[in-house]
Amino acid sequence: TQLLEQSPQFLSIQEGENLTVYCNSSSVFSSLQWYRQEPGEGPVLLVTVVTGGEVKKLKRLTFQFGDARKDSSLHITAAQPGDTGLYLCAGVRDRDDKIIFGKGTRLHILP
Amino acid sequence: ETGVTQTPRHLVMGMTNKKSLKCEQHLGHNAMYWYKQSAKKPLELMFVYSLEERVENNSVPSRFSPECPNSSHLFLHLHTLQPEDSALYLCASSQDLSTGEKLFFGSGTQLSVL
């Protein structure tokens, strides 16, 4: 059973386009984090969201935590080749405080 | 150096070999972690140490043996591994062992078991 579903698994788009990737679960999370992992490197934390409905912006990246704290989305505006990487979401599960990772969305931005 | 450093970056070993992975953090953190990252699977937490004491062991086979001699160093000793153990092994640290803490990851050791 996949506890944190990330979609799509793969996404390849042209530079300048917009995109949204999703992280969904049936579990409630006290907080949710997004990481980006580049080839040959470990994941690097981008943002943590903790309140249902919260929206955080990091330059061209917009992160939203669902009202029920079960899902999240990452929207990238005017994607650039430097955005290429594996995007991982990780949630701290409410019922047992376990940190659960999704499988990730592999994003490739074509110049 | 700063951050979390892992060595070696790449390791190829036979099923009868014994090897060790090393992780060092220069952040003054109190908690350290070993994760396994396999293709098409989520990151799997293997071991957690807080102030050099093991606080979590997620049903990891005994052929993986962690060691934390001090709060800056973490080892993963490997012996008689199986081909399915081939994966990227990531070390991470956090300031303390509290949920929601920001994890700082190393670059990982890409392990291939032949």
Coordinates of C-alpha atoms in Angstrom, one line a residue:
Chain A
T1 CA 0.0 0.0 0.0
Q2 CA 1.4 3.3 -1.1
L3 CA 0.8 5.7 1.8
L4 CA 1.7 8.9 0.0
E5 CA 0.8 8.9 -3.7
Q6 CA 2.7 11.3 -5.9
S7 CA 1.6 12.1 -9.4
P8 CA 2.6 12.2 -12.1
Q9 CA 5.6 9.8 -11.7
F10 CA 7.3 11.4 -14.7
L11 CA 6.9 14.8 -16.3
S12 CA 8.9 16.2 -19.2
I13 CA 7.9 19.7 -20.4
Q14 CA 9.4 22.6 -22.3
E15 CA 11.1 25.5 -20.6
G16 CA 8.7 28.3 -19.9
E17 CA 5.7 26.1 -19.3
N18 CA 3.8 25.8 -16.0
L19 CA 3.2 22.5 -14.2
T20 CA 1.6 21.1 -11.0
V21 CA 2.6 17.9 -9.2
Y22 CA 0.5 16.3 -6.5
C23 CA 1.0 14.4 -3.2
N24 CA -2.1 12.6 -1.9
S25 CA -3.0 10.3 1.0
S26 CA -5.8 9.0 3.0
S27 CA -3.9 9.8 6.1
V28 CA -3.8 13.1 8.0
F29 CA -0.5 14.7 8.4
S30 CA 0.6 17.2 11.1
S31 CA 3.1 18.6 8.6
L32 CA 4.3 18.0 5.1
Q33 CA 7.6 18.7 3.4
W34 CA 8.7 18.9 -0.2
Y35 CA 12.3 18.0 -1.2
R36 CA 14.2 18.2 -4.5
Q37 CA 16.8 15.6 -5.3
E38 CA 19.2 16.2 -8.2
P39 CA 21.1 13.3 -9.8
G40 CA 24.0 12.0 -7.7
E41 CA 22.9 14.1 -4.7
G42 CA 20.7 13.7 -1.6
P43 CA 17.3 15.4 -1.2
V44 CA 17.3 19.0 -0.2
L45 CA 14.3 20.5 1.7
L46 CA 12.4 23.1 -0.2
V47 CA 9.5 23.9 2.2
T48 CA 7.5 22.7 5.2
V49 CA 3.7 23.3 5.4
V50 CA 1.9 22.8 8.7
T51 CA -1.5 24.4 8.6
G52 CA -4.5 23.1 6.5
G53 CA -5.0 25.4 3.5
E54 CA -1.6 27.0 3.9
V55 CA 0.1 28.3 0.8
K56 CA 3.8 29.1 0.6
K57 CA 5.8 30.6 -2.2
L58 CA 9.4 30.1 -3.0
K59 CA 10.2 32.3 -6.1
R60 CA 8.4 30.5 -9.0
L61 CA 7.3 27.5 -6.8
T62 CA 4.0 27.6 -5.0
F63 CA 3.2 24.9 -2.4
Q64 CA -0.3 24.3 -1.0
F65 CA -1.4 22.1 1.9
G66 CA -4.9 20.7 1.6
D67 CA -7.6 21.9 4.0
A68 CA -7.9 18.4 5.5
R69 CA -4.1 18.1 5.7
K70 CA -4.2 14.9 3.6
D71 CA -2.7 16.3 0.3
S72 CA -0.4 18.9 -1.1
S73 CA 0.5 20.3 -4.5
L74 CA 3.5 22.0 -5.9
H75 CA 3.0 24.4 -8.8
I76 CA 6.0 25.7 -10.8
T77 CA 5.6 28.8 -13.0
A78 CA 7.7 29.3 -16.1
A79 CA 9.8 26.1 -15.5
Q80 CA 13.5 26.3 -16.2
P81 CA 16.1 23.6 -16.8
G82 CA 17.4 24.1 -13.3
D83 CA 14.1 22.9 -12.0
T84 CA 14.9 19.4 -13.3
G85 CA 15.1 16.8 -10.5
L86 CA 13.1 14.3 -8.4
Y87 CA 10.5 16.0 -6.2
L88 CA 9.7 14.2 -3.0
C89 CA 6.9 14.9 -0.6
A90 CA 7.2 13.6 3.0
G91 CA 4.5 13.8 5.6
V92 CA 4.5 13.4 9.4
R93 CA 1.6 11.2 10.1
D94 CA -0.8 12.5 12.7
R95 CA -1.6 9.2 14.4
D96 CA 1.9 8.0 15.0
D97 CA 4.3 10.8 14.1
K98 CA 6.0 8.6 11.5
I99 CA 7.7 10.4 8.6
I100 CA 6.4 8.9 5.3
F101 CA 8.0 9.6 1.9
G102 CA 6.3 9.4 -1.5
K103 CA 8.0 7.8 -4.5
G104 CA 8.6 11.1 -6.1
T105 CA 7.9 12.9 -9.3
R106 CA 10.8 12.9 -11.8
L107 CA 10.7 16.3 -13.6
H108 CA 12.7 17.1 -16.7
I109 CA 12.6 20.5 -18.2
L110 CA 13.7 20.7 -21.8
P111 CA 15.6 23.8 -22.9
Chain B
E1 CA 33.6 21.0 4.9
T2 CA 30.0 21.6 5.9
G3 CA 26.8 19.6 5.9
V4 CA 26.6 15.9 5.7
T5 CA 29.3 13.9 4.0
Q6 CA 29.1 10.3 3.0
T7 CA 31.8 7.9 1.8
P8 CA 32.3 6.1 -0.4
R9 CA 30.1 7.6 -3.1
H10 CA 30.0 4.4 -5.0
L11 CA 30.6 0.8 -3.8
V12 CA 30.5 -2.5 -5.7
M13 CA 30.7 -5.6 -3.5
G14 CA 30.2 -9.3 -3.8
M15 CA 27.7 -11.2 -1.6
T16 CA 30.5 -12.5 0.6
N17 CA 32.3 -9.2 1.2
K18 CA 32.2 -7.1 4.3
K19 CA 32.2 -3.3 3.9
S20 CA 31.2 -0.2 5.8
L21 CA 29.5 3.0 4.8
K22 CA 30.5 6.2 6.6
C23 CA 28.6 9.3 7.4
E24 CA 29.8 12.5 9.1
Q25 CA 27.8 15.6 9.9
H26 CA 29.4 19.0 10.6
L27 CA 26.2 20.7 11.7
G28 CA 26.2 20.0 15.4
H29 CA 23.0 17.9 15.1
N30 CA 21.9 15.4 17.7
A31 CA 19.9 12.9 15.5
M32 CA 21.2 10.8 12.6
Y33 CA 19.4 8.5 10.2
W34 CA 20.0 5.8 7.6
Y35 CA 17.6 5.7 4.6
K36 CA 17.5 3.3 1.7
Q37 CA 16.4 4.6 -1.7
S38 CA 15.5 2.0 -4.3
A39 CA 14.2 2.6 -7.8
K40 CA 10.4 2.9 -7.9
K41 CA 10.1 2.8 -4.1
P42 CA 9.7 5.5 -1.5
L43 CA 12.6 6.3 0.8
E44 CA 12.7 3.6 3.5
L45 CA 13.9 4.6 7.0
M46 CA 16.3 2.0 8.3
F47 CA 17.8 3.3 11.5
V48 CA 17.5 6.4 13.8
Y49 CA 20.0 7.5 16.4
S50 CA 19.5 10.3 18.9
L51 CA 22.5 11.3 21.0
E52 CA 24.3 8.2 19.9
E53 CA 21.5 5.9 21.1
R54 CA 19.6 3.8 18.6
V55 CA 15.9 4.8 18.9
E56 CA 14.5 3.1 15.8
N57 CA 15.2 -0.1 13.9
N58 CA 12.6 -0.7 11.2
S59 CA 12.8 -4.4 10.8
V60 CA 16.1 -4.2 8.9
P61 CA 17.8 -7.5 8.2
S62 CA 20.8 -8.3 10.5
R63 CA 23.2 -8.2 7.5
F64 CA 23.0 -4.4 8.0
S65 CA 24.6 -3.3 11.3
P66 CA 24.6 0.4 12.3
E67 CA 27.1 2.1 14.6
C68 CA 27.1 5.6 16.1
P69 CA 30.3 6.2 18.0
N70 CA 29.5 9.9 18.6
S71 CA 27.0 12.4 17.5
S72 CA 28.9 13.4 14.4
H73 CA 29.6 10.0 12.9
L74 CA 27.4 7.2 11.7
F75 CA 28.4 3.9 10.1
L76 CA 26.5 1.2 8.3
H77 CA 28.4 -2.1 8.4
L78 CA 27.5 -4.5 5.6
H79 CA 28.0 -8.3 5.3
T80 CA 26.7 -11.1 3.2
L81 CA 24.4 -8.8 1.3
Q82 CA 22.0 -9.8 -1.4
P83 CA 21.6 -8.4 -4.9
E84 CA 18.2 -6.8 -3.9
D85 CA 20.2 -4.7 -1.4
S86 CA 21.6 -2.7 -4.3
A87 CA 20.3 0.8 -3.8
L88 CA 21.3 4.4 -2.8
Y89 CA 22.0 4.6 0.9
L90 CA 21.4 8.0 2.3
C91 CA 22.5 9.4 5.6
A92 CA 20.6 12.3 7.1
S93 CA 20.8 14.4 10.3
S94 CA 18.5 16.8 12.1
Q95 CA 18.9 19.1 15.0
D96 CA 16.9 16.9 17.4
L97 CA 14.7 13.9 17.2
S98 CA 11.4 15.7 16.9
T99 CA 8.9 15.2 14.2
G100 CA 8.8 17.7 11.4
E101 CA 12.4 18.4 11.8
K102 CA 14.3 19.5 8.7
L103 CA 16.4 16.6 7.5
F104 CA 19.8 17.3 6.0
F105 CA 20.8 14.6 3.6
G106 CA 24.2 13.5 2.4
S107 CA 24.9 12.7 -1.3
G108 CA 24.5 9.0 -0.6
T109 CA 26.4 5.8 -1.3
Q110 CA 25.3 4.0 -4.5
L111 CA 25.7 0.4 -3.6
S112 CA 25.8 -2.5 -6.1
V113 CA 25.8 -6.0 -4.9
L114 CA 26.9 -8.6 -7.4

